[in-house]
């Protein structure tokens, strides 16, 4: 059987790096509401499709003030404690690397703040250790648009693959007839922007649907 998509729910793991209020404050490469929307949508897709998800924070507990995960993320994974670090490169933390290794998966879907610091450093280190990295550009953010863009270019130069949250979700579940496909409708309706109209149309034409 041919492998159709590079990413599947069986071969990848989602790594969400430092989506925290204080870390997010200075991000200007993407609007706050769009960043929040995209990160939450990506996390919901992973949870719905049972894709292993690793959460990490920087100085979330060990700094002078607490800086927990965004409330929307902790609400999706209420029983999961983020791996808290002090080093900007998550790949330098044995607990993070161990969490990745325990999944047995070599394809890492990554998103993080800031793009040019924690995400880029972690991605490049993971690539150097033989992992494949797919970074979700629209679920990440930098201190400026240029900083974000240059970081994306840097990661691509090292072999990482740029994607959007919707592209990841669609690649994880490409079969419109699969039972789990309909479980993604609420995510698209809540977070998909204009795509929600297509979903509304589909749902209106399903047995028992309404216009």
PDB file of N, CA and C in Angstrom, residues 28-93:
ATOM      1  N   UNK A  28       4.429  40.247  17.665  1.00  0.00           N
ATOM      2  CA  UNK A  28       3.768  41.188  16.761  1.00  0.00           C
ATOM      3  C   UNK A  28       3.655  40.665  15.330  1.00  0.00           C
ATOM      4  N   UNK A  29       4.178  39.467  15.064  1.00  0.00           N
ATOM      5  CA  UNK A  29       4.158  38.946  13.700  1.00  0.00           C
ATOM      6  C   UNK A  29       2.784  38.423  13.292  1.00  0.00           C
ATOM      7  N   UNK A  30       1.909  38.231  14.265  1.00  0.00           N
ATOM      8  CA  UNK A  30       0.566  37.715  14.013  1.00  0.00           C
ATOM      9  C   UNK A  30      -0.365  38.327  15.044  1.00  0.00           C
ATOM     10  N   UNK A  31      -1.586  38.599  14.658  1.00  0.00           N
ATOM     11  CA  UNK A  31      -2.553  39.203  15.576  1.00  0.00           C
ATOM     12  C   UNK A  31      -2.842  38.246  16.728  1.00  0.00           C
ATOM     13  N   UNK A  32      -2.990  38.772  17.947  1.00  0.00           N
ATOM     14  CA  UNK A  32      -3.199  37.904  19.118  1.00  0.00           C
ATOM     15  C   UNK A  32      -4.375  36.952  18.967  1.00  0.00           C
ATOM     16  N   UNK A  33      -5.499  37.474  18.461  1.00  0.00           N
ATOM     17  CA  UNK A  33      -6.676  36.620  18.346  1.00  0.00           C
ATOM     18  C   UNK A  33      -6.476  35.514  17.309  1.00  0.00           C
ATOM     19  N   UNK A  34      -5.691  35.810  16.261  1.00  0.00           N
ATOM     20  CA  UNK A  34      -5.426  34.794  15.236  1.00  0.00           C
ATOM     21  C   UNK A  34      -4.467  33.736  15.761  1.00  0.00           C
ATOM     22  N   UNK A  35      -3.451  34.167  16.487  1.00  0.00           N
ATOM     23  CA  UNK A  35      -2.516  33.216  17.089  1.00  0.00           C
ATOM     24  C   UNK A  35      -3.255  32.277  18.037  1.00  0.00           C
ATOM     25  N   UNK A  36      -4.065  32.835  18.903  1.00  0.00           N
ATOM     26  CA  UNK A  36      -4.828  32.017  19.848  1.00  0.00           C
ATOM     27  C   UNK A  36      -5.744  31.049  19.105  1.00  0.00           C
ATOM     28  N   UNK A  37      -6.455  31.554  18.112  1.00  0.00           N
ATOM     29  CA  UNK A  37      -7.367  30.722  17.324  1.00  0.00           C
ATOM     30  C   UNK A  37      -6.636  29.536  16.708  1.00  0.00           C
ATOM     31  N   UNK A  38      -5.484  29.806  16.111  1.00  0.00           N
ATOM     32  CA  UNK A  38      -4.782  28.766  15.368  1.00  0.00           C
ATOM     33  C   UNK A  38      -4.154  27.723  16.285  1.00  0.00           C
ATOM     34  N   UNK A  39      -3.592  28.182  17.400  1.00  0.00           N
ATOM     35  CA  UNK A  39      -2.975  27.241  18.340  1.00  0.00           C
ATOM     36  C   UNK A  39      -4.032  26.327  18.949  1.00  0.00           C
ATOM     37  N   UNK A  40      -5.148  26.907  19.343  1.00  0.00           N
ATOM     38  CA  UNK A  40      -6.220  26.120  19.950  1.00  0.00           C
ATOM     39  C   UNK A  40      -6.791  25.130  18.938  1.00  0.00           C
ATOM     40  N   UNK A  41      -6.956  25.567  17.700  1.00  0.00           N
ATOM     41  CA  UNK A  41      -7.475  24.675  16.664  1.00  0.00           C
ATOM     42  C   UNK A  41      -6.535  23.495  16.438  1.00  0.00           C
ATOM     43  N   UNK A  42      -5.241  23.771  16.359  1.00  0.00           N
ATOM     44  CA  UNK A  42      -4.249  22.718  16.159  1.00  0.00           C
ATOM     45  C   UNK A  42      -4.275  21.722  17.312  1.00  0.00           C
ATOM     46  N   UNK A  43      -4.349  22.239  18.527  1.00  0.00           N
ATOM     47  CA  UNK A  43      -4.386  21.372  19.708  1.00  0.00           C
ATOM     48  C   UNK A  43      -5.650  20.531  19.737  1.00  0.00           C
ATOM     49  N   UNK A  44      -6.785  21.129  19.402  1.00  0.00           N
ATOM     50  CA  UNK A  44      -8.040  20.380  19.365  1.00  0.00           C
ATOM     51  C   UNK A  44      -7.985  19.262  18.330  1.00  0.00           C
ATOM     52  N   UNK A  45      -7.382  19.555  17.169  1.00  0.00           N
ATOM     53  CA  UNK A  45      -7.279  18.540  16.122  1.00  0.00           C
ATOM     54  C   UNK A  45      -6.448  17.350  16.608  1.00  0.00           C
ATOM     55  N   UNK A  46      -5.330  17.649  17.266  1.00  0.00           N
ATOM     56  CA  UNK A  46      -4.482  16.575  17.791  1.00  0.00           C
ATOM     57  C   UNK A  46      -5.230  15.758  18.835  1.00  0.00           C
ATOM     58  N   UNK A  47      -5.935  16.439  19.716  1.00  0.00           N
ATOM     59  CA  UNK A  47      -6.678  15.736  20.763  1.00  0.00           C
ATOM     60  C   UNK A  47      -7.786  14.878  20.152  1.00  0.00           C
ATOM     61  N   UNK A  48      -8.513  15.426  19.205  1.00  0.00           N
ATOM     62  CA  UNK A  48      -9.617  14.702  18.586  1.00  0.00           C
ATOM     63  C   UNK A  48      -9.136  13.466  17.832  1.00  0.00           C
ATOM     64  N   UNK A  49      -7.962  13.582  17.198  1.00  0.00           N
ATOM     65  CA  UNK A  49      -7.448  12.486  16.379  1.00  0.00           C
ATOM     66  C   UNK A  49      -6.455  11.603  17.134  1.00  0.00           C
ATOM     67  N   UNK A  50      -6.322  11.844  18.443  1.00  0.00           N
ATOM     68  CA  UNK A  50      -5.451  11.035  19.304  1.00  0.00           C
ATOM     69  C   UNK A  50      -3.989  11.073  18.875  1.00  0.00           C
ATOM     70  N   UNK A  51      -3.541  12.240  18.439  1.00  0.00           N
ATOM     71  CA  UNK A  51      -2.124  12.438  18.127  1.00  0.00           C
ATOM     72  C   UNK A  51      -1.415  12.819  19.426  1.00  0.00           C
ATOM     73  N   UNK A  52      -0.359  12.114  19.820  1.00  0.00           N
ATOM     74  CA  UNK A  52       0.354  12.466  21.051  1.00  0.00           C
ATOM     75  C   UNK A  52       0.794  13.927  21.028  1.00  0.00           C
ATOM     76  N   UNK A  53       0.613  14.599  22.154  1.00  0.00           N
ATOM     77  CA  UNK A  53       0.948  16.018  22.231  1.00  0.00           C
ATOM     78  C   UNK A  53       1.840  16.273  23.436  1.00  0.00           C
ATOM     79  N   UNK A  54       2.944  16.973  23.185  1.00  0.00           N
ATOM     80  CA  UNK A  54       3.876  17.335  24.244  1.00  0.00           C
ATOM     81  C   UNK A  54       3.784  18.839  24.475  1.00  0.00           C
ATOM     82  N   UNK A  55       3.570  19.222  25.712  1.00  0.00           N
ATOM     83  CA  UNK A  55       3.450  20.632  26.074  1.00  0.00           C
ATOM     84  C   UNK A  55       4.680  21.054  26.855  1.00  0.00           C
ATOM     85  N   UNK A  56       5.200  22.227  26.550  1.00  0.00           N
ATOM     86  CA  UNK A  56       6.350  22.709  27.301  1.00  0.00           C
ATOM     87  C   UNK A  56       6.247  24.212  27.514  1.00  0.00           C
ATOM     88  N   UNK A  57       6.779  24.660  28.646  1.00  0.00           N
ATOM     89  CA  UNK A  57       6.808  26.082  28.987  1.00  0.00           C
ATOM     90  C   UNK A  57       8.230  26.475  29.345  1.00  0.00           C
ATOM     91  N   UNK A  58       8.490  27.776  29.319  1.00  0.00           N
ATOM     92  CA  UNK A  58       9.785  28.271  29.766  1.00  0.00           C
ATOM     93  C   UNK A  58       9.560  29.221  30.939  1.00  0.00           C
ATOM     94  N   UNK A  59      10.187  28.895  32.049  1.00  0.00           N
ATOM     95  CA  UNK A  59      10.012  29.673  33.284  1.00  0.00           C
ATOM     96  C   UNK A  59       8.546  29.809  33.675  1.00  0.00           C
ATOM     97  N   UNK A  60       7.787  28.773  33.377  1.00  0.00           N
ATOM     98  CA  UNK A  60       6.379  28.809  33.745  1.00  0.00           C
ATOM     99  C   UNK A  60       6.177  28.771  35.244  1.00  0.00           C
ATOM    100  N   UNK A  61       7.033  28.053  35.920  1.00  0.00           N
ATOM    101  CA  UNK A  61       6.942  27.924  37.370  1.00  0.00           C
ATOM    102  C   UNK A  61       8.208  28.410  38.068  1.00  0.00           C
ATOM    103  N   UNK A  62       9.347  28.337  37.385  1.00  0.00           N
ATOM    104  CA  UNK A  62      10.612  28.623  38.039  1.00  0.00           C
ATOM    105  C   UNK A  62      11.047  30.069  38.002  1.00  0.00           C
ATOM    106  N   UNK A  63      10.316  30.929  37.304  1.00  0.00           N
ATOM    107  CA  UNK A  63      10.686  32.329  37.217  1.00  0.00           C
ATOM    108  C   UNK A  63      10.141  33.136  38.376  1.00  0.00           C
ATOM    109  N   UNK A  64      10.344  34.464  38.350  1.00  0.00           N
ATOM    110  CA  UNK A  64       9.854  35.308  39.444  1.00  0.00           C
ATOM    111  C   UNK A  64       8.334  35.348  39.530  1.00  0.00           C
ATOM    112  N   UNK A  65       7.657  35.150  38.401  1.00  0.00           N
ATOM    113  CA  UNK A  65       6.200  35.127  38.361  1.00  0.00           C
ATOM    114  C   UNK A  65       5.745  33.898  37.589  1.00  0.00           C
ATOM    115  N   UNK A  66       4.585  33.367  37.912  1.00  0.00           N
ATOM    116  CA  UNK A  66       4.047  32.217  37.187  1.00  0.00           C
ATOM    117  C   UNK A  66       3.617  32.645  35.793  1.00  0.00           C
ATOM    118  N   UNK A  67       3.893  31.799  34.823  1.00  0.00           N
ATOM    119  CA  UNK A  67       3.481  32.058  33.443  1.00  0.00           C
ATOM    120  C   UNK A  67       2.992  30.743  32.847  1.00  0.00           C
ATOM    121  N   UNK A  68       1.768  30.355  33.160  1.00  0.00           N
ATOM    122  CA  UNK A  68       1.257  29.045  32.736  1.00  0.00           C
ATOM    123  C   UNK A  68       0.908  29.033  31.255  1.00  0.00           C
ATOM    124  N   UNK A  69       0.524  27.882  30.783  1.00  0.00           N
ATOM    125  CA  UNK A  69       0.010  27.766  29.418  1.00  0.00           C
ATOM    126  C   UNK A  69      -1.193  28.679  29.218  1.00  0.00           C
ATOM    127  N   UNK A  70      -1.433  29.055  27.966  1.00  0.00           N
ATOM    128  CA  UNK A  70      -2.679  29.749  27.650  1.00  0.00           C
ATOM    129  C   UNK A  70      -3.847  28.913  28.168  1.00  0.00           C
ATOM    130  N   UNK A  71      -4.826  29.581  28.728  1.00  0.00           N
ATOM    131  CA  UNK A  71      -5.942  28.876  29.363  1.00  0.00           C
ATOM    132  C   UNK A  71      -6.644  27.929  28.394  1.00  0.00           C
ATOM    133  N   UNK A  72      -6.739  28.344  27.138  1.00  0.00           N
ATOM    134  CA  UNK A  72      -7.393  27.484  26.154  1.00  0.00           C
ATOM    135  C   UNK A  72      -6.672  26.169  25.960  1.00  0.00           C
ATOM    136  N   UNK A  73      -5.347  26.191  26.023  1.00  0.00           N
ATOM    137  CA  UNK A  73      -4.566  24.966  25.865  1.00  0.00           C
ATOM    138  C   UNK A  73      -4.689  24.062  27.084  1.00  0.00           C
ATOM    139  N   UNK A  74      -4.554  24.646  28.263  1.00  0.00           N
ATOM    140  CA  UNK A  74      -4.660  23.830  29.473  1.00  0.00           C
ATOM    141  C   UNK A  74      -6.058  23.241  29.607  1.00  0.00           C
ATOM    142  N   UNK A  75      -7.059  23.918  29.025  1.00  0.00           N
ATOM    143  CA  UNK A  75      -8.412  23.380  29.043  1.00  0.00           C
ATOM    144  C   UNK A  75      -8.567  22.170  28.149  1.00  0.00           C
ATOM    145  N   UNK A  76      -7.778  22.099  27.082  1.00  0.00           N
ATOM    146  CA  UNK A  76      -7.830  20.954  26.174  1.00  0.00           C
ATOM    147  C   UNK A  76      -7.113  19.752  26.780  1.00  0.00           C
ATOM    148  N   UNK A  77      -6.037  20.044  27.531  1.00  0.00           N
ATOM    149  CA  UNK A  77      -5.246  18.974  28.145  1.00  0.00           C
ATOM    150  C   UNK A  77      -5.202  19.188  29.662  1.00  0.00           C
ATOM    151  N   UNK A  78      -6.340  19.087  30.330  1.00  0.00           N
ATOM    152  CA  UNK A  78      -6.410  19.435  31.759  1.00  0.00           C
ATOM    153  C   UNK A  78      -5.574  18.534  32.661  1.00  0.00           C
ATOM    154  N   UNK A  79      -5.304  17.328  32.236  1.00  0.00           N
ATOM    155  CA  UNK A  79      -4.577  16.379  33.076  1.00  0.00           C
ATOM    156  C   UNK A  79      -3.093  16.273  32.721  1.00  0.00           C
ATOM    157  N   UNK A  80      -2.648  17.144  31.803  1.00  0.00           N
ATOM    158  CA  UNK A  80      -1.261  17.053  31.338  1.00  0.00           C
ATOM    159  C   UNK A  80      -0.450  18.233  31.869  1.00  0.00           C
ATOM    160  N   UNK A  81       0.606  17.941  32.596  1.00  0.00           N
ATOM    161  CA  UNK A  81       1.468  18.981  33.134  1.00  0.00           C
ATOM    162  C   UNK A  81       2.561  19.314  32.122  1.00  0.00           C
ATOM    163  N   UNK A  82       2.689  20.574  31.746  1.00  0.00           N
ATOM    164  CA  UNK A  82       3.732  20.942  30.779  1.00  0.00           C
ATOM    165  C   UNK A  82       5.125  20.698  31.352  1.00  0.00           C
ATOM    166  N   UNK A  83       6.052  20.414  30.475  1.00  0.00           N
ATOM    167  CA  UNK A  83       7.453  20.301  30.863  1.00  0.00           C
ATOM    168  C   UNK A  83       8.011  21.714  30.969  1.00  0.00           C
ATOM    169  N   UNK A  84       8.387  22.117  32.161  1.00  0.00           N
ATOM    170  CA  UNK A  84       8.879  23.482  32.374  1.00  0.00           C
ATOM    171  C   UNK A  84      10.402  23.509  32.281  1.00  0.00           C
ATOM    172  N   UNK A  85      10.931  24.514  31.581  1.00  0.00           N
ATOM    173  CA  UNK A  85      12.361  24.591  31.323  1.00  0.00           C
ATOM    174  C   UNK A  85      12.896  25.972  31.711  1.00  0.00           C
ATOM    175  N   UNK A  86      14.225  26.069  31.682  1.00  0.00           N
ATOM    176  CA  UNK A  86      14.876  27.371  31.827  1.00  0.00           C
ATOM    177  C   UNK A  86      15.701  27.699  30.590  1.00  0.00           C
ATOM    178  N   UNK A  87      15.922  26.717  29.719  1.00  0.00           N
ATOM    179  CA  UNK A  87      16.718  26.904  28.507  1.00  0.00           C
ATOM    180  C   UNK A  87      15.802  27.172  27.321  1.00  0.00           C
ATOM    181  N   UNK A  88      16.156  28.148  26.496  1.00  0.00           N
ATOM    182  CA  UNK A  88      15.299  28.488  25.354  1.00  0.00           C
ATOM    183  C   UNK A  88      15.184  27.345  24.355  1.00  0.00           C
ATOM    184  N   UNK A  89      16.186  26.458  24.314  1.00  0.00           N
ATOM    185  CA  UNK A  89      16.155  25.320  23.403  1.00  0.00           C
ATOM    186  C   UNK A  89      15.559  24.122  24.132  1.00  0.00           C
ATOM    187  N   UNK A  90      14.321  23.781  23.795  1.00  0.00           N
ATOM    188  CA  UNK A  90      13.653  22.672  24.480  1.00  0.00           C
ATOM    189  C   UNK A  90      14.393  21.360  24.276  1.00  0.00           C
ATOM    190  N   UNK A  91      15.139  21.239  23.186  1.00  0.00           N
ATOM    191  CA  UNK A  91      15.858  19.997  22.907  1.00  0.00           C
ATOM    192  C   UNK A  91      17.020  19.792  23.875  1.00  0.00           C
ATOM    193  N   UNK A  92      17.368  20.833  24.629  1.00  0.00           N
ATOM    194  CA  UNK A  92      18.428  20.682  25.630  1.00  0.00           C
ATOM    195  C   UNK A  92      17.894  20.083  26.925  1.00  0.00           C
ATOM    196  N   UNK A  93      16.572  19.967  27.027  1.00  0.00           N
ATOM    197  CA  UNK A  93      15.956  19.449  28.247  1.00  0.00           C
ATOM    198  C   UNK A  93      15.738  17.947  28.117  1.00  0.00           C
TER     199      UNK A  93
END
